Amino acid sequence: MPELPEVQTIVTMLAPRVQHRRIVAVCLARRDVLHPIDTDLPALLVGRRIGEICRRGKRIIFTLDDSRRFFVHLGMSGRLMVQPPVDPLLPHTHLTLDLQASSAPKQPVEQLRFRDPRRFGGIWWMGQACCDNGMGPEPLTVRPRQLANLLARTTRAIKNAMLDQSVLAGLGNIYVDESLFAAGIHPLTPANALDGQQIRALNRAIKATLRRALRHRGSTLRDYRDADGAAGNFQKLHRVYARGGAPCPVCKRPVERIVLGGRSTHFCPNCQPFTVG
DNA sequence: GTCCATGTTCTTTA
DNA sequence: CTAAAGAACATGGA
């Protein structure tokens, strides 16, 4: 569910609400969302203050005041919300952190809650480690030359290459389809067959698509909610994603839906012609 | 009952 | 051997 714009929206909201607050209690409802599974989370977290919160790919990285870190990945259905303890605890709430009230600007005791019905997401204890191993560059800042080098290394369909987090970290099914449409590139084009002009178009399309999605607070198809439980708005502006059969917003011919790598892929055959060479 | 889903990782195939 | 394709994971909604 959550791709870069959704994850970034949550991080931006979370930062001012949890930064510098002390964790006074930890409730882990089930262990299998925690990695390594035998991590003693209460011992590591209780008494610590939360420092910086940042995003890397689709990961939300929390740095503690002892410079140790953990990250949360939301998987398909994960949510992170900040709410008062009196709010009813919804099913599939796997982790709750009680955050101390601060005295200065009157701030109530609040809880940071992680819910994830499908449990594709989870919490990863990092310690002092860096989590960049095997992760591709950030799509918002990757240089065209770097993008060209990454894509030249593989013959896979460009759609599959862009979904690979070791190529680019943060894109998912929605933003790959939307970026390829904006760039006018057919999703089945072999990644190493893109010419210089297509690479430049794709580089611009990825950044423009992500920035627009960020302005609209991400896409809510079904599960995604921000840190206050509010839906995103960008789904209303999708041009091809989940619009199979609907008219292309540019040429009005029907958007096509195919299955690629076991996942639905949407494109306009007219605006994204298949050309190799 | 069936099919489908925003992600990742392990297994199988070429 | 490597790269790529496919299956599996768990739950809920249509």
PDB file of N, CA, C and O in Angstrom, chain A residues 95-123:
ATOM      1  N   LEU A  95       1.957  -2.960  18.039  1.00  0.00           N
ATOM      2  CA  LEU A  95       2.923  -2.278  18.898  1.00  0.00           C
ATOM      3  C   LEU A  95       2.352  -0.932  19.331  1.00  0.00           C
ATOM      4  O   LEU A  95       1.799  -0.185  18.509  1.00  0.00           O
ATOM      5  N   THR A  96       2.484  -0.650  20.621  1.00  0.00           N
ATOM      6  CA  THR A  96       2.068   0.647  21.153  1.00  0.00           C
ATOM      7  C   THR A  96       3.218   1.223  21.976  1.00  0.00           C
ATOM      8  O   THR A  96       3.752   0.543  22.853  1.00  0.00           O
ATOM      9  N   LEU A  97       3.608   2.446  21.662  1.00  0.00           N
ATOM     10  CA  LEU A  97       4.610   3.154  22.466  1.00  0.00           C
ATOM     11  C   LEU A  97       3.899   4.294  23.196  1.00  0.00           C
ATOM     12  O   LEU A  97       3.276   5.142  22.561  1.00  0.00           O
ATOM     13  N   ASP A  98       4.021   4.314  24.533  1.00  0.00           N
ATOM     14  CA  ASP A  98       3.469   5.425  25.307  1.00  0.00           C
ATOM     15  C   ASP A  98       4.500   6.549  25.333  1.00  0.00           C
ATOM     16  O   ASP A  98       5.640   6.333  25.732  1.00  0.00           O
ATOM     17  N   LEU A  99       4.069   7.737  24.919  1.00  0.00           N
ATOM     18  CA  LEU A  99       4.975   8.885  24.864  1.00  0.00           C
ATOM     19  C   LEU A  99       4.649   9.830  25.998  1.00  0.00           C
ATOM     20  O   LEU A  99       3.503  10.254  26.173  1.00  0.00           O
ATOM     21  N   GLN A 100       5.687  10.169  26.768  1.00  0.00           N
ATOM     22  CA  GLN A 100       5.524  11.022  27.942  1.00  0.00           C
ATOM     23  C   GLN A 100       4.988  12.393  27.559  1.00  0.00           C
ATOM     24  O   GLN A 100       5.376  12.956  26.519  1.00  0.00           O
ATOM     25  N   ALA A 101       4.099  12.919  28.412  1.00  0.00           N
ATOM     26  CA  ALA A 101       3.634  14.284  28.216  1.00  0.00           C
ATOM     27  C   ALA A 101       4.784  15.224  28.525  1.00  0.00           C
ATOM     28  O   ALA A 101       5.537  15.017  29.467  1.00  0.00           O
ATOM     29  N   SER A 102       4.952  16.255  27.700  1.00  0.00           N
ATOM     30  CA  SER A 102       5.981  17.248  28.008  1.00  0.00           C
ATOM     31  C   SER A 102       5.303  18.431  28.686  1.00  0.00           C
ATOM     32  O   SER A 102       4.184  18.786  28.372  1.00  0.00           O
ATOM     33  N   SER A 103       5.988  19.038  29.632  1.00  0.00           N
ATOM     34  CA  SER A 103       5.354  20.066  30.469  1.00  0.00           C
ATOM     35  C   SER A 103       5.315  21.431  29.782  1.00  0.00           C
ATOM     36  O   SER A 103       4.344  22.171  29.900  1.00  0.00           O
ATOM     37  N   ALA A 104       6.346  21.740  29.030  1.00  0.00           N
ATOM     38  CA  ALA A 104       6.470  23.103  28.484  1.00  0.00           C
ATOM     39  C   ALA A 104       5.244  23.551  27.664  1.00  0.00           C
ATOM     40  O   ALA A 104       4.374  24.216  28.206  1.00  0.00           O
ATOM     41  N   PRO A 105       5.146  23.178  26.369  1.00  0.00           N
ATOM     42  CA  PRO A 105       3.860  23.456  25.732  1.00  0.00           C
ATOM     43  C   PRO A 105       2.976  22.294  26.126  1.00  0.00           C
ATOM     44  O   PRO A 105       3.366  21.158  25.944  1.00  0.00           O
ATOM     45  N   LYS A 106       1.857  22.552  26.668  1.00  0.00           N
ATOM     46  CA  LYS A 106       1.050  21.497  27.281  1.00  0.00           C
ATOM     47  C   LYS A 106       0.708  20.405  26.264  1.00  0.00           C
ATOM     48  O   LYS A 106      -0.038  20.606  25.318  1.00  0.00           O
ATOM     49  N   GLN A 107       1.314  19.271  26.475  1.00  0.00           N
ATOM     50  CA  GLN A 107       1.168  18.171  25.533  1.00  0.00           C
ATOM     51  C   GLN A 107       0.669  16.944  26.293  1.00  0.00           C
ATOM     52  O   GLN A 107       1.261  16.555  27.287  1.00  0.00           O
ATOM     53  N   PRO A 108      -0.413  16.354  25.865  1.00  0.00           N
ATOM     54  CA  PRO A 108      -0.966  15.211  26.597  1.00  0.00           C
ATOM     55  C   PRO A 108      -0.139  13.957  26.366  1.00  0.00           C
ATOM     56  O   PRO A 108       0.661  13.892  25.438  1.00  0.00           O
ATOM     57  N   VAL A 109      -0.349  12.961  27.237  1.00  0.00           N
ATOM     58  CA  VAL A 109       0.224  11.644  26.973  1.00  0.00           C
ATOM     59  C   VAL A 109      -0.425  11.117  25.700  1.00  0.00           C
ATOM     60  O   VAL A 109      -1.636  11.224  25.511  1.00  0.00           O
ATOM     61  N   GLU A 110       0.416  10.611  24.802  1.00  0.00           N
ATOM     62  CA  GLU A 110      -0.125  10.058  23.565  1.00  0.00           C
ATOM     63  C   GLU A 110       0.532   8.717  23.288  1.00  0.00           C
ATOM     64  O   GLU A 110       1.559   8.389  23.883  1.00  0.00           O
ATOM     65  N   GLN A 111      -0.084   7.977  22.380  1.00  0.00           N
ATOM     66  CA  GLN A 111       0.489   6.697  21.986  1.00  0.00           C
ATOM     67  C   GLN A 111       0.799   6.698  20.499  1.00  0.00           C
ATOM     68  O   GLN A 111       0.028   7.217  19.696  1.00  0.00           O
ATOM     69  N   LEU A 112       1.932   6.117  20.169  1.00  0.00           N
ATOM     70  CA  LEU A 112       2.267   5.820  18.777  1.00  0.00           C
ATOM     71  C   LEU A 112       1.891   4.356  18.562  1.00  0.00           C
ATOM     72  O   LEU A 112       2.412   3.470  19.238  1.00  0.00           O
ATOM     73  N   ARG A 113       0.945   4.128  17.663  1.00  0.00           N
ATOM     74  CA  ARG A 113       0.434   2.764  17.470  1.00  0.00           C
ATOM     75  C   ARG A 113       0.735   2.255  16.065  1.00  0.00           C
ATOM     76  O   ARG A 113       0.532   2.981  15.090  1.00  0.00           O
ATOM     77  N   PHE A 114       1.177   1.014  16.001  1.00  0.00           N
ATOM     78  CA  PHE A 114       1.425   0.339  14.725  1.00  0.00           C
ATOM     79  C   PHE A 114       0.388  -0.762  14.548  1.00  0.00           C
ATOM     80  O   PHE A 114       0.304  -1.674  15.367  1.00  0.00           O
ATOM     81  N   ARG A 115      -0.396  -0.629  13.485  1.00  0.00           N
ATOM     82  CA  ARG A 115      -1.421  -1.639  13.145  1.00  0.00           C
ATOM     83  C   ARG A 115      -1.086  -2.210  11.790  1.00  0.00           C
ATOM     84  O   ARG A 115      -0.686  -1.482  10.887  1.00  0.00           O
ATOM     85  N   ASP A 116      -1.329  -3.494  11.618  1.00  0.00           N
ATOM     86  CA  ASP A 116      -1.072  -4.090  10.310  1.00  0.00           C
ATOM     87  C   ASP A 116      -1.806  -5.415  10.183  1.00  0.00           C
ATOM     88  O   ASP A 116      -1.249  -6.470  10.502  1.00  0.00           O
ATOM     89  N   PRO A 117      -3.049  -5.391   9.664  1.00  0.00           N
ATOM     90  CA  PRO A 117      -3.847  -6.625   9.586  1.00  0.00           C
ATOM     91  C   PRO A 117      -3.142  -7.735   8.806  1.00  0.00           C
ATOM     92  O   PRO A 117      -3.162  -8.889   9.217  1.00  0.00           O
ATOM     93  N   ARG A 118      -2.508  -7.416   7.683  1.00  0.00           N
ATOM     94  CA  ARG A 118      -1.924  -8.479   6.868  1.00  0.00           C
ATOM     95  C   ARG A 118      -0.527  -8.873   7.315  1.00  0.00           C
ATOM     96  O   ARG A 118      -0.011  -9.890   6.872  1.00  0.00           O
ATOM     97  N   ARG A 119       0.076  -8.046   8.169  1.00  0.00           N
ATOM     98  CA  ARG A 119       1.393  -8.350   8.735  1.00  0.00           C
ATOM     99  C   ARG A 119       2.468  -8.583   7.684  1.00  0.00           C
ATOM    100  O   ARG A 119       3.364  -9.411   7.875  1.00  0.00           O
ATOM    101  N   PHE A 120       2.393  -7.889   6.554  1.00  0.00           N
ATOM    102  CA  PHE A 120       3.525  -7.871   5.636  1.00  0.00           C
ATOM    103  C   PHE A 120       4.542  -6.845   6.118  1.00  0.00           C
ATOM    104  O   PHE A 120       5.688  -6.844   5.684  1.00  0.00           O
ATOM    105  N   GLY A 121       4.111  -5.964   6.966  1.00  0.00           N
ATOM    106  CA  GLY A 121       4.997  -4.957   7.530  1.00  0.00           C
ATOM    107  C   GLY A 121       5.591  -5.440   8.843  1.00  0.00           C
ATOM    108  O   GLY A 121       5.426  -6.597   9.227  1.00  0.00           O
ATOM    109  N   GLY A 122       6.301  -4.551   9.535  1.00  0.00           N
ATOM    110  CA  GLY A 122       6.883  -4.943  10.804  1.00  0.00           C
ATOM    111  C   GLY A 122       7.868  -3.910  11.313  1.00  0.00           C
ATOM    112  O   GLY A 122       7.995  -2.802  10.757  1.00  0.00           O
ATOM    113  N   ILE A 123       8.555  -4.304  12.405  1.00  0.00           N
ATOM    114  CA  ILE A 123       9.527  -3.442  13.069  1.00  0.00           C
ATOM    115  C   ILE A 123      10.878  -4.149  13.022  1.00  0.00           C
ATOM    116  O   ILE A 123      10.964  -5.320  13.401  1.00  0.00           O
TER     117      ILE A 123
END
